[in-house]
CSV table of C-alpha atoms in Angstrom, one decimal:
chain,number,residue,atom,x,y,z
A,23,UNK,CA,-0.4,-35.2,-99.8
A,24,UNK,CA,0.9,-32.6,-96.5
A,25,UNK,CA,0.4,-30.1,-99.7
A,26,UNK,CA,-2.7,-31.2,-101.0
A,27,UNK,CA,-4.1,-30.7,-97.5
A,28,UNK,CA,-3.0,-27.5,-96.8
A,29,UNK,CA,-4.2,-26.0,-99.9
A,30,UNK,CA,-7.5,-27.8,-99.1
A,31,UNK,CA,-7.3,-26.0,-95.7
A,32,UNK,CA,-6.8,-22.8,-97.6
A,33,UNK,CA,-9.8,-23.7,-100.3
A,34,UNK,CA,-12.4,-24.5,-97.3
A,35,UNK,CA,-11.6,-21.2,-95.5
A,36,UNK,CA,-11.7,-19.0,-98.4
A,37,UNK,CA,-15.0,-21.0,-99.5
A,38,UNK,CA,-16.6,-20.8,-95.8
A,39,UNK,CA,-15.4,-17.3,-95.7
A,40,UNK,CA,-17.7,-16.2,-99.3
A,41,UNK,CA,-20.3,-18.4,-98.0
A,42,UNK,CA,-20.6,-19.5,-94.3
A,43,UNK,CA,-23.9,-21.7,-95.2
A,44,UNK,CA,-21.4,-24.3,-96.7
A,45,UNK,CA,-21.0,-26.9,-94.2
A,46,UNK,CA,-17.4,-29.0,-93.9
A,47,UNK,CA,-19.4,-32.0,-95.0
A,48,UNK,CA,-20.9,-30.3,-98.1
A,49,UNK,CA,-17.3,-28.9,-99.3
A,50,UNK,CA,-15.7,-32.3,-98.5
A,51,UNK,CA,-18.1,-33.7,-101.3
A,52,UNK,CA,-16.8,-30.8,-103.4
A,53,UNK,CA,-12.8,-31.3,-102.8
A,54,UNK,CA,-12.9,-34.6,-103.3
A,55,UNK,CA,-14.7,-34.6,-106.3
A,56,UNK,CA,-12.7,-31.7,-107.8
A,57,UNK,CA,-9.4,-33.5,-107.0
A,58,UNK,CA,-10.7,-37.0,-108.6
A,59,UNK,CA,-11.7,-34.8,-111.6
A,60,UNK,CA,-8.8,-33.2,-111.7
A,61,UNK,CA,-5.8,-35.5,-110.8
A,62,UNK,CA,-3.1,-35.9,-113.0
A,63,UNK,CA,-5.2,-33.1,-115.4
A,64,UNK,CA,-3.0,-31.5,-118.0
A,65,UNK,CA,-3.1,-27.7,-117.8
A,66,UNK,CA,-6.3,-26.6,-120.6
A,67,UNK,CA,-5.1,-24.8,-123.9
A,68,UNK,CA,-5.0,-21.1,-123.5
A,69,UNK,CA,-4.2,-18.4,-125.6
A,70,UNK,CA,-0.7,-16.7,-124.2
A,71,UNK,CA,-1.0,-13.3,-125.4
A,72,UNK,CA,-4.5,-13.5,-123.5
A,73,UNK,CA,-2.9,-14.9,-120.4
A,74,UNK,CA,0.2,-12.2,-120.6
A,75,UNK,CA,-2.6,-9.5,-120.2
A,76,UNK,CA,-4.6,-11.3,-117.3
A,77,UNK,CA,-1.5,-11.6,-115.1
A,78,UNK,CA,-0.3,-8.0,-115.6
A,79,UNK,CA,-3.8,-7.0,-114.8
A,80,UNK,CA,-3.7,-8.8,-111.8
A,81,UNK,CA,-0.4,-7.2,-111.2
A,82,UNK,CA,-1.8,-4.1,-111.9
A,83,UNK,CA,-4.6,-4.6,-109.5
A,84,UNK,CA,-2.4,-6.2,-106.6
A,85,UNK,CA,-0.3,-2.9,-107.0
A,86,UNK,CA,-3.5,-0.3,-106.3
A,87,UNK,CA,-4.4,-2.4,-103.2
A,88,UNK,CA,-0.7,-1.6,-101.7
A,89,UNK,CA,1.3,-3.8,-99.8
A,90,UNK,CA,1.6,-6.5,-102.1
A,91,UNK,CA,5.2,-5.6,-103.1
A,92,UNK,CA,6.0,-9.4,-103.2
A,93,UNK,CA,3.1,-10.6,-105.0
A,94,UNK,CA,3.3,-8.1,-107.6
A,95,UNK,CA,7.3,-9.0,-108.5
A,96,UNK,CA,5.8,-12.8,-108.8
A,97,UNK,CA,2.7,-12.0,-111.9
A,98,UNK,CA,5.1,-9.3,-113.5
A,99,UNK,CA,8.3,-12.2,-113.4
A,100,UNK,CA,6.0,-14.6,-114.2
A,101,UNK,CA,3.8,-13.1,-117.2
A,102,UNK,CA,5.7,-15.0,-119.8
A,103,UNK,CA,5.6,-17.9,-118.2
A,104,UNK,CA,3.7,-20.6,-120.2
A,105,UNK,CA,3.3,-22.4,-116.5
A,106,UNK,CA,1.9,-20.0,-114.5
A,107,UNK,CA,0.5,-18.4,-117.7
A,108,UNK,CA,-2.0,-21.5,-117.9
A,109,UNK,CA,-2.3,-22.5,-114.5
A,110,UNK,CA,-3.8,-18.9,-113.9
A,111,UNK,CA,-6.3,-19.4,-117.3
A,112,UNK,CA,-7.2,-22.8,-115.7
A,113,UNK,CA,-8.2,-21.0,-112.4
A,114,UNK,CA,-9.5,-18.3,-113.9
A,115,UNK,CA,-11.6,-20.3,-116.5
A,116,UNK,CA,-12.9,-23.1,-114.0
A,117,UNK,CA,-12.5,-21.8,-110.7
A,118,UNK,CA,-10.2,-21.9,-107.6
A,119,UNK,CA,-11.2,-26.2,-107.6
A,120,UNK,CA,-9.0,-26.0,-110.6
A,121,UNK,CA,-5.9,-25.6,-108.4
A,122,UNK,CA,-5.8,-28.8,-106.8
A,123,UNK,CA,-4.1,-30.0,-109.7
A,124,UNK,CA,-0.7,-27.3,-109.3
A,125,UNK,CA,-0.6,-28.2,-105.1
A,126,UNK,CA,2.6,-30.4,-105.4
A,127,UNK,CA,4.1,-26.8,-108.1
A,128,UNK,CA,5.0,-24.5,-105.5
A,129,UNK,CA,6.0,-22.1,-108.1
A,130,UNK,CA,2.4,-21.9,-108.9
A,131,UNK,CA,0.6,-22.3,-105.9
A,132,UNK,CA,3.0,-19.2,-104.6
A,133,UNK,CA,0.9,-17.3,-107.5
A,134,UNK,CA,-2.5,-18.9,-107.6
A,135,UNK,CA,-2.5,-18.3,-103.6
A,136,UNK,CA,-1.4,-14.8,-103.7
A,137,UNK,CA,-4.1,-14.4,-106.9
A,138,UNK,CA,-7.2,-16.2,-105.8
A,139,UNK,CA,-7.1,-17.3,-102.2
């Protein structure tokens, strides 16, 4: 739950900061449903070779903006990985609400974080 709340600490800055309109009551609404719809969700199917080229991308990306030694050793690692390979298709695929169901993974959140928030 301590992680749950910290990643939706995470999601409501990153959400206020794209869009300051979006009041705390209005993305409360949001979490919460997100994390009913999601709870206990199994990661969607997802084509590997697909998500194998996605991460590297991002890899690829996170090494042009500099400084993001760290984060780039995590997607290159983690390309292969069937767990982070479908967590990051989820997130991609259905948005950053999509995450709520890898905050107790902190394998994955590592990523998803360093990817998307």
């Amino acid at each position: 739950e301590i992680k749950l709340r910290s990643f939706a600490t995470s999601l409501r800055w990153l959400v206020r900061r794209s869009n300051p309109s979006i009041t705390d009551t209005m993305f409360g609404g949001l979490a919460k449903a997100a994390s009913e719809a999601m709870d206990g969700g199994e990661t969607p199917e997802f084509d590997p070779a697909e998500a194998e080229t996605e991460i590297n991308g991002m890899a690829e990306k996170a090494e042009s903006e500099g400084g993001k030694e760290d984060l780039v050793a995590k997607l290159k690692a983690a390309a292969t990985n069937p767990k982070i390979q479908g967590a990051v298709m989820d997130v991609k695929n259905n948005g950053v609400a999509a995450a709520s169901k890898y905050a107790s993974d902190a394998e994955v959140m590592g990523i998803l974080k360093g990817c998307f928030m």
